[in-house]
Each structure stands twice: as C-alpha cells, then as structure tokens.
mmCIF file of C-alpha atoms in Angstrom:
data_model
loop_
_atom_site.group_PDB
_atom_site.id
_atom_site.type_symbol
_atom_site.label_atom_id
_atom_site.label_comp_id
_atom_site.label_asym_id
_atom_site.label_seq_id
_atom_site.Cartn_x
_atom_site.Cartn_y
_atom_site.Cartn_z
ATOM 1 C CA ALA A 44 2.008 -17.817 0.465
ATOM 2 C CA GLN A 45 -0.513 -15.273 -0.580
ATOM 3 C CA SER A 46 0.199 -13.461 -3.824
ATOM 4 C CA VAL A 47 -1.359 -10.929 -6.104
ATOM 5 C CA THR A 48 -0.731 -10.743 -9.818
ATOM 6 C CA GLN A 49 -1.445 -7.685 -11.880
ATOM 7 C CA LEU A 50 -1.350 -8.446 -15.569
ATOM 8 C CA GLY A 51 0.187 -5.646 -17.573
ATOM 9 C CA SER A 52 2.620 -3.304 -15.918
ATOM 10 C CA HIS A 53 1.625 -0.588 -18.387
ATOM 11 C CA VAL A 54 -1.790 0.054 -19.858
ATOM 12 C CA SER A 55 -2.667 2.834 -22.299
ATOM 13 C CA VAL A 56 -6.201 3.891 -23.157
ATOM 14 C CA SER A 57 -7.687 6.767 -25.068
ATOM 15 C CA GLU A 58 -9.629 9.397 -23.208
ATOM 16 C CA GLY A 59 -13.247 8.255 -23.031
ATOM 17 C CA ALA A 60 -12.391 4.588 -23.541
ATOM 18 C CA LEU A 61 -12.969 1.734 -21.130
ATOM 19 C CA VAL A 62 -10.348 1.187 -18.468
ATOM 20 C CA LEU A 63 -9.667 -2.421 -17.482
ATOM 21 C CA LEU A 64 -6.899 -3.259 -15.034
ATOM 22 C CA ARG A 65 -6.458 -6.907 -14.153
ATOM 23 C CA CYS A 66 -5.797 -8.460 -10.774
ATOM 24 C CA ASN A 67 -5.682 -12.112 -9.794
ATOM 25 C CA TYR A 68 -5.031 -13.469 -6.357
ATOM 26 C CA SER A 69 -3.948 -16.828 -5.059
ATOM 27 C CA SER A 70 -5.882 -18.010 -2.082
ATOM 28 C CA SER A 71 -7.924 -21.026 -1.149
ATOM 29 C CA VAL A 72 -9.949 -18.815 1.126
ATOM 30 C CA PRO A 73 -11.612 -15.728 -0.341
ATOM 31 C CA PRO A 74 -9.574 -12.828 0.912
ATOM 32 C CA TYR A 75 -10.235 -9.160 1.376
ATOM 33 C CA LEU A 76 -9.294 -7.284 -1.777
ATOM 34 C CA PHE A 77 -8.426 -3.677 -2.376
ATOM 35 C CA TRP A 78 -7.527 -1.327 -5.198
ATOM 36 C CA TYR A 79 -5.348 1.670 -4.498
ATOM 37 C CA VAL A 80 -4.205 4.499 -6.733
ATOM 38 C CA GLN A 81 -0.941 6.380 -6.451
ATOM 39 C CA TYR A 82 -0.268 9.706 -8.114
ATOM 40 C CA PRO A 83 3.321 10.892 -8.573
ATOM 41 C CA ASN A 84 5.098 11.768 -5.355
ATOM 42 C CA GLN A 85 2.101 10.832 -3.257
ATOM 43 C CA GLY A 86 1.011 7.996 -1.048
ATOM 44 C CA LEU A 87 -1.630 5.432 -1.929
ATOM 45 C CA GLN A 88 -5.306 6.308 -1.947
ATOM 46 C CA LEU A 89 -8.011 3.685 -1.529
ATOM 47 C CA LEU A 90 -10.274 3.333 -4.556
ATOM 48 C CA LEU A 91 -12.444 0.472 -3.337
ATOM 49 C CA LYS A 92 -12.471 -2.707 -1.285
ATOM 50 C CA TYR A 93 -14.154 -6.091 -1.234
ATOM 51 C CA THR A 94 -14.795 -7.703 2.129
ATOM 52 C CA SER A 95 -17.216 -10.546 1.318
ATOM 53 C CA ALA A 96 -20.310 -8.435 0.816
ATOM 54 C CA ALA A 97 -21.545 -7.597 -2.688
ATOM 55 C CA THR A 98 -19.322 -9.005 -5.424
ATOM 56 C CA LEU A 99 -19.596 -5.834 -7.494
ATOM 57 C CA VAL A 100 -17.917 -3.047 -5.611
ATOM 58 C CA LYS A 101 -18.211 0.601 -6.518
ATOM 59 C CA GLY A 102 -15.474 2.992 -5.573
ATOM 60 C CA ILE A 103 -14.491 6.588 -5.955
ATOM 61 C CA ASN A 104 -13.956 8.464 -9.208
ATOM 62 C CA GLY A 105 -16.271 6.148 -11.153
ATOM 63 C CA PHE A 106 -14.217 2.998 -10.660
ATOM 64 C CA GLU A 107 -15.686 -0.376 -9.849
ATOM 65 C CA ALA A 108 -14.423 -3.923 -9.480
ATOM 66 C CA GLU A 109 -16.030 -7.323 -9.553
ATOM 67 C CA PHE A 110 -14.978 -10.184 -7.325
ATOM 68 C CA LYS A 111 -15.077 -13.487 -9.188
ATOM 69 C CA LYS A 112 -14.258 -16.395 -6.938
ATOM 70 C CA SER A 113 -14.270 -18.947 -9.746
ATOM 71 C CA GLU A 114 -11.613 -16.950 -11.576
ATOM 72 C CA THR A 115 -9.815 -15.689 -8.435
ATOM 73 C CA SER A 116 -9.972 -12.259 -9.999
ATOM 74 C CA PHE A 117 -10.760 -8.723 -8.938
ATOM 75 C CA HIS A 118 -10.430 -6.610 -12.056
ATOM 76 C CA LEU A 119 -10.814 -2.844 -11.906
ATOM 77 C CA THR A 120 -12.898 -1.049 -14.509
ATOM 78 C CA LYS A 121 -14.087 2.409 -15.411
ATOM 79 C CA PRO A 122 -16.426 3.007 -18.347
ATOM 80 C CA SER A 123 -14.798 6.207 -19.577
ATOM 81 C CA ALA A 124 -11.221 7.232 -18.907
ATOM 82 C CA HIS A 125 -10.325 10.777 -17.949
ATOM 83 C CA MET A 126 -6.931 12.381 -18.230
ATOM 84 C CA SER A 127 -6.878 12.663 -14.454
ATOM 85 C CA ASP A 128 -6.980 8.856 -14.178
ATOM 86 C CA ALA A 129 -3.363 8.606 -15.282
ATOM 87 C CA ALA A 130 -1.580 7.099 -12.284
ATOM 88 C CA GLU A 131 -0.204 3.869 -10.815
ATOM 89 C CA TYR A 132 -2.784 1.360 -9.628
ATOM 90 C CA PHE A 133 -2.173 -1.338 -7.066
ATOM 91 C CA CYS A 134 -4.229 -4.365 -6.196
ATOM 92 C CA ALA A 135 -3.824 -5.663 -2.645
ATOM 93 C CA VAL A 136 -5.022 -8.651 -0.670
ATOM 94 C CA SER A 137 -5.302 -9.460 2.981
ATOM 95 C CA GLY A 138 -7.179 -12.038 4.954
ATOM 96 C CA PRO A 139 -6.928 -15.092 7.153
ATOM 97 C CA ASN A 140 -4.224 -16.612 4.982
ATOM 98 C CA THR A 141 -1.970 -13.571 4.952
ATOM 99 C CA GLY A 142 -0.996 -13.424 8.586
ATOM 100 C CA ASN A 143 -2.713 -10.072 8.972
ATOM 101 C CA GLN A 144 -0.508 -8.558 6.328
ATOM 102 C CA PHE A 145 -1.352 -6.695 3.171
ATOM 103 C CA TYR A 146 0.211 -8.026 -0.008
ATOM 104 C CA PHE A 147 0.394 -5.696 -2.967
ATOM 105 C CA GLY A 148 0.678 -6.423 -6.631
ATOM 106 C CA THR A 149 3.494 -4.907 -8.627
ATOM 107 C CA GLY A 150 1.289 -2.158 -9.938
ATOM 108 C CA THR A 151 -0.111 -1.081 -13.296
ATOM 109 C CA SER A 152 0.781 2.284 -14.741
ATOM 110 C CA LEU A 153 -2.191 3.750 -16.578
ATOM 111 C CA THR A 154 -1.613 6.248 -19.360
ATOM 112 C CA VAL A 155 -4.549 8.140 -20.813
ATOM 113 C CA ILE A 156 -4.071 9.379 -24.358
ATOM 114 C CA PRO A 157 -5.928 12.552 -25.299
ATOM 115 C CA LYS B 262 -9.784 14.386 10.428
ATOM 116 C CA ALA B 263 -6.226 15.006 9.465
ATOM 117 C CA GLY B 264 -4.644 12.319 7.334
ATOM 118 C CA VAL B 265 -1.542 10.289 7.966
ATOM 119 C CA THR B 266 1.488 12.526 8.200
ATOM 120 C CA GLN B 267 5.074 11.539 7.648
ATOM 121 C CA THR B 268 8.201 13.503 8.372
ATOM 122 C CA PRO B 269 10.494 14.348 6.830
ATOM 123 C CA ARG B 270 9.239 14.175 3.255
ATOM 124 C CA TYR B 271 12.707 14.017 1.749
ATOM 125 C CA LEU B 272 15.989 12.866 3.199
ATOM 126 C CA ILE B 273 19.493 12.411 1.866
ATOM 127 C CA LYS B 274 21.924 10.284 3.825
ATOM 128 C CA THR B 275 25.338 8.751 3.313
ATOM 129 C CA ARG B 276 26.140 5.049 3.367
ATOM 130 C CA GLY B 277 26.779 3.825 6.882
ATOM 131 C CA GLN B 278 24.651 6.459 8.561
ATOM 132 C CA GLN B 279 21.399 5.767 10.304
ATOM 133 C CA VAL B 280 18.034 7.412 9.814
ATOM 134 C CA THR B 281 14.774 7.752 11.708
ATOM 135 C CA LEU B 282 11.472 8.340 9.985
ATOM 136 C CA SER B 283 8.313 9.426 11.737
ATOM 137 C CA CYS B 284 4.655 8.690 11.134
ATOM 138 C CA SER B 285 1.579 10.124 12.804
ATOM 139 C CA PRO B 286 -1.545 8.057 12.115
ATOM 140 C CA ILE B 287 -5.070 9.303 11.737
ATOM 141 C CA SER B 288 -6.541 10.163 15.110
ATOM 142 C CA GLY B 289 -8.049 7.068 16.684
ATOM 143 C CA HIS B 290 -6.130 4.624 14.511
ATOM 144 C CA ARG B 291 -4.071 2.201 16.534
ATOM 145 C CA SER B 292 -2.508 0.102 13.795
ATOM 146 C CA VAL B 293 0.467 1.482 11.895
ATOM 147 C CA SER B 294 2.236 -0.345 9.092
ATOM 148 C CA TRP B 295 5.400 0.534 7.205
ATOM 149 C CA TYR B 296 6.253 -0.271 3.610
ATOM 150 C CA GLN B 297 9.265 0.196 1.388
ATOM 151 C CA GLN B 298 8.530 1.088 -2.225
ATOM 152 C CA THR B 299 11.168 0.781 -4.928
ATOM 153 C CA PRO B 300 10.857 0.580 -8.718
ATOM 154 C CA GLY B 301 12.371 -2.882 -8.773
ATOM 155 C CA GLN B 302 10.663 -4.531 -5.813
ATOM 156 C CA GLY B 303 7.397 -2.630 -5.633
ATOM 157 C CA LEU B 304 5.686 -2.315 -2.269
ATOM 158 C CA GLN B 305 7.204 -4.479 0.408
ATOM 159 C CA PHE B 306 5.857 -4.823 3.909
ATOM 160 C CA LEU B 307 8.270 -3.920 6.687
ATOM 161 C CA PHE B 308 6.299 -4.246 9.904
ATOM 162 C CA GLU B 309 3.059 -3.441 11.647
ATOM 163 C CA TYR B 310 2.535 -2.055 15.124
ATOM 164 C CA PHE B 311 -0.581 -2.142 17.213
ATOM 165 C CA SER B 312 -0.839 -0.706 20.714
ATOM 166 C CA GLU B 313 2.937 -0.282 20.950
ATOM 167 C CA THR B 314 3.581 -3.923 20.028
ATOM 168 C CA GLN B 315 5.024 -5.218 16.795
ATOM 169 C CA ARG B 316 2.351 -7.513 15.501
ATOM 170 C CA ASN B 317 3.819 -8.492 12.145
ATOM 171 C CA LYS B 318 7.166 -8.269 10.476
ATOM 172 C CA GLY B 319 8.212 -8.579 6.875
ATOM 173 C CA ASN B 320 11.345 -10.121 5.479
ATOM 174 C CA PHE B 321 13.852 -7.344 6.078
ATOM 175 C CA PRO B 322 17.191 -7.457 7.864
ATOM 176 C CA GLY B 323 17.565 -6.418 11.470
ATOM 177 C CA ARG B 324 18.914 -3.029 10.384
ATOM 178 C CA PHE B 325 15.290 -2.068 9.939
ATOM 179 C CA SER B 326 13.470 -1.522 13.182
ATOM 180 C CA GLY B 327 10.502 0.369 14.446
ATOM 181 C CA ARG B 328 8.511 1.319 17.442
ATOM 182 C CA GLN B 329 5.172 2.776 18.362
ATOM 183 C CA PHE B 330 4.401 5.196 21.133
ATOM 184 C CA SER B 331 1.405 5.343 23.430
ATOM 185 C CA ASN B 332 -0.196 8.010 21.232
ATOM 186 C CA SER B 333 0.092 5.588 18.268
ATOM 187 C CA ARG B 334 2.768 7.638 16.546
ATOM 188 C CA SER B 335 5.402 5.419 15.047
ATOM 189 C CA GLU B 336 9.010 5.664 14.039
ATOM 190 C CA MET B 337 11.138 3.453 11.923
ATOM 191 C CA ASN B 338 14.894 3.359 12.037
ATOM 192 C CA VAL B 339 17.377 2.106 9.519
ATOM 193 C CA SER B 340 20.929 1.646 10.708
ATOM 194 C CA THR B 341 24.074 1.288 8.646
ATOM 195 C CA LEU B 342 22.431 2.574 5.507
ATOM 196 C CA GLU B 343 23.165 0.916 2.190
ATOM 197 C CA LEU B 344 22.653 2.277 -1.302
ATOM 198 C CA GLY B 345 19.851 -0.234 -1.788
ATOM 199 C CA ASP B 346 17.885 1.353 1.032
ATOM 200 C CA SER B 347 17.070 4.290 -1.239
ATOM 201 C CA ALA B 348 13.319 4.145 -1.548
ATOM 202 C CA LEU B 349 10.003 5.719 -0.755
ATOM 203 C CA TYR B 350 8.978 4.675 2.744
ATOM 204 C CA LEU B 351 5.246 4.656 3.257
ATOM 205 C CA CYS B 352 3.365 4.570 6.493
ATOM 206 C CA ALA B 353 -0.237 3.439 6.689
ATOM 207 C CA SER B 354 -2.707 3.471 9.545
ATOM 208 C CA SER B 355 -5.804 1.422 10.058
ATOM 209 C CA PRO B 356 -8.753 1.884 12.378
ATOM 210 C CA SER B 357 -9.291 -1.764 13.140
ATOM 211 C CA VAL B 358 -8.022 -4.157 15.725
ATOM 212 C CA ALA B 359 -7.893 -6.697 12.952
ATOM 213 C CA ALA B 360 -6.189 -4.682 10.240
ATOM 214 C CA ILE B 361 -6.794 -7.350 7.646
ATOM 215 C CA ALA B 362 -10.435 -6.503 7.157
ATOM 216 C CA TYR B 363 -10.051 -2.781 7.020
ATOM 217 C CA GLU B 364 -8.450 -0.498 4.535
ATOM 218 C CA GLN B 365 -5.175 1.147 5.257
ATOM 219 C CA TYR B 366 -4.773 4.890 4.933
ATOM 220 C CA PHE B 367 -1.435 5.938 3.567
ATOM 221 C CA GLY B 368 0.732 8.928 4.224
ATOM 222 C CA PRO B 369 2.601 10.770 1.459
ATOM 223 C CA GLY B 370 5.806 8.906 2.198
ATOM 224 C CA THR B 371 9.391 9.812 2.978
ATOM 225 C CA ARG B 372 11.756 9.751 0.019
ATOM 226 C CA LEU B 373 15.117 8.473 1.295
ATOM 227 C CA THR B 374 18.166 8.774 -0.901
ATOM 228 C CA VAL B 375 21.372 7.093 0.193
ATOM 229 C CA THR B 376 24.580 8.297 -1.464
#
C-alpha cells in the first residue's frame, strides 16, 4: 500500500531561518506528490505539486520542494521563515499505485519563533 | 471562482443520531472527495464521487455514506453517531477526470462534535 511519512511531527525555527519539512513516500512507481498547508480552523491549501515534470517545484509563499527519486523524498523548504508560516503542513501522494486516492502524511506542525 | 463551500461549519449531535453534511465544489469540478480529520488518525479518506458515482471508498464502516447530485454537489451522511465520529470533515473537489494527477481544492470543513 502507498504510504507517506513525514519525519518530525513538530518543527520549530527562528524567524528568518531555513524551513525544512521532510516527506518520504513508498512507491515503486514515481507518484504525484503534493504539499498542503492548513491554518487553524481552515481547510487545506495547496502549496505545490510534482507531477513528473521538473524535479524542483516552486510553490506559493516562497516554498519549494525537490523530488528525489533515489531517496523517495519530497522535502519542503523555504529559505527564510516568516511568522505567518506557522501552520500544519501535509505531504500527500497519489498516482497509479494508489487506486486514484490521495494519501496524506500525518502532518508537521511548524512553529516560528520571533 | 468561488471556492469549495461546506455547510454547516459547526455541528453538535448526540450519540445515536444521524447527520448530513453538504459540500458544493468549485464550479466545473466533477470530482468530490471526503476526508475525516482527527488529531489521532490524521486525514483519512472516506470516499470520492465523480459524475454521481462513487469511484473510490476508504476503510470506514457502512454508517458513513455519501452521494453526489447532477450539479456535482455532494452530501455525506453518518448514521448512528458514535463519540469517535467527532472530527473535522473536509470536502475536496478536483477538476480532473483522473483526480490522481490533479490537485484537490479543499473546503473549510465541518466541525462535528458528538456528545
């Protein structure tokens, strides 16, 4: 079965520091990969997606992610954290091996320290 | 375009009751998926509808059901509510026939509390 692993359920960074949120997937076939962000009491908002085009994907709010097939990873980064980045981040996967379903990781809560 | 809307936003029910949640997708989107989000289990897929047909179903008991109308609006129903059904229920729509390759757009969710 397809699965997504997000390492670190809680990540804290200082304002202005690099943000790195980790996501690994299990699939023998490169899937479609997504990062979503969820602010309190809201739904999920798409940050970026990988669908077998460029391996480095740029998203909204200065976020980007790199697809690394050899490492089965799709880590999310942002060079400089802002206070407004504090939220829950979810990695998701879909593709031929998922039966047309989206599978989400358990989420990483990002805290930005002023 | 208007985003995905879900009604009601908040709901309090008693054990044993049933509840119906509604979702209106983005105009033109024909795929609607439902998820249950809880602190312990995270986001779990309930089911997906496309053109009024259930195309995929997650691992939930039969108390959870859904349907989609010809205008793509969707409802989900939970019968015989249990305390463990307390959760945020999220609806997501997708523009694609093959939802797997396209992002899903999420509504704000319905917060269900079962007492």
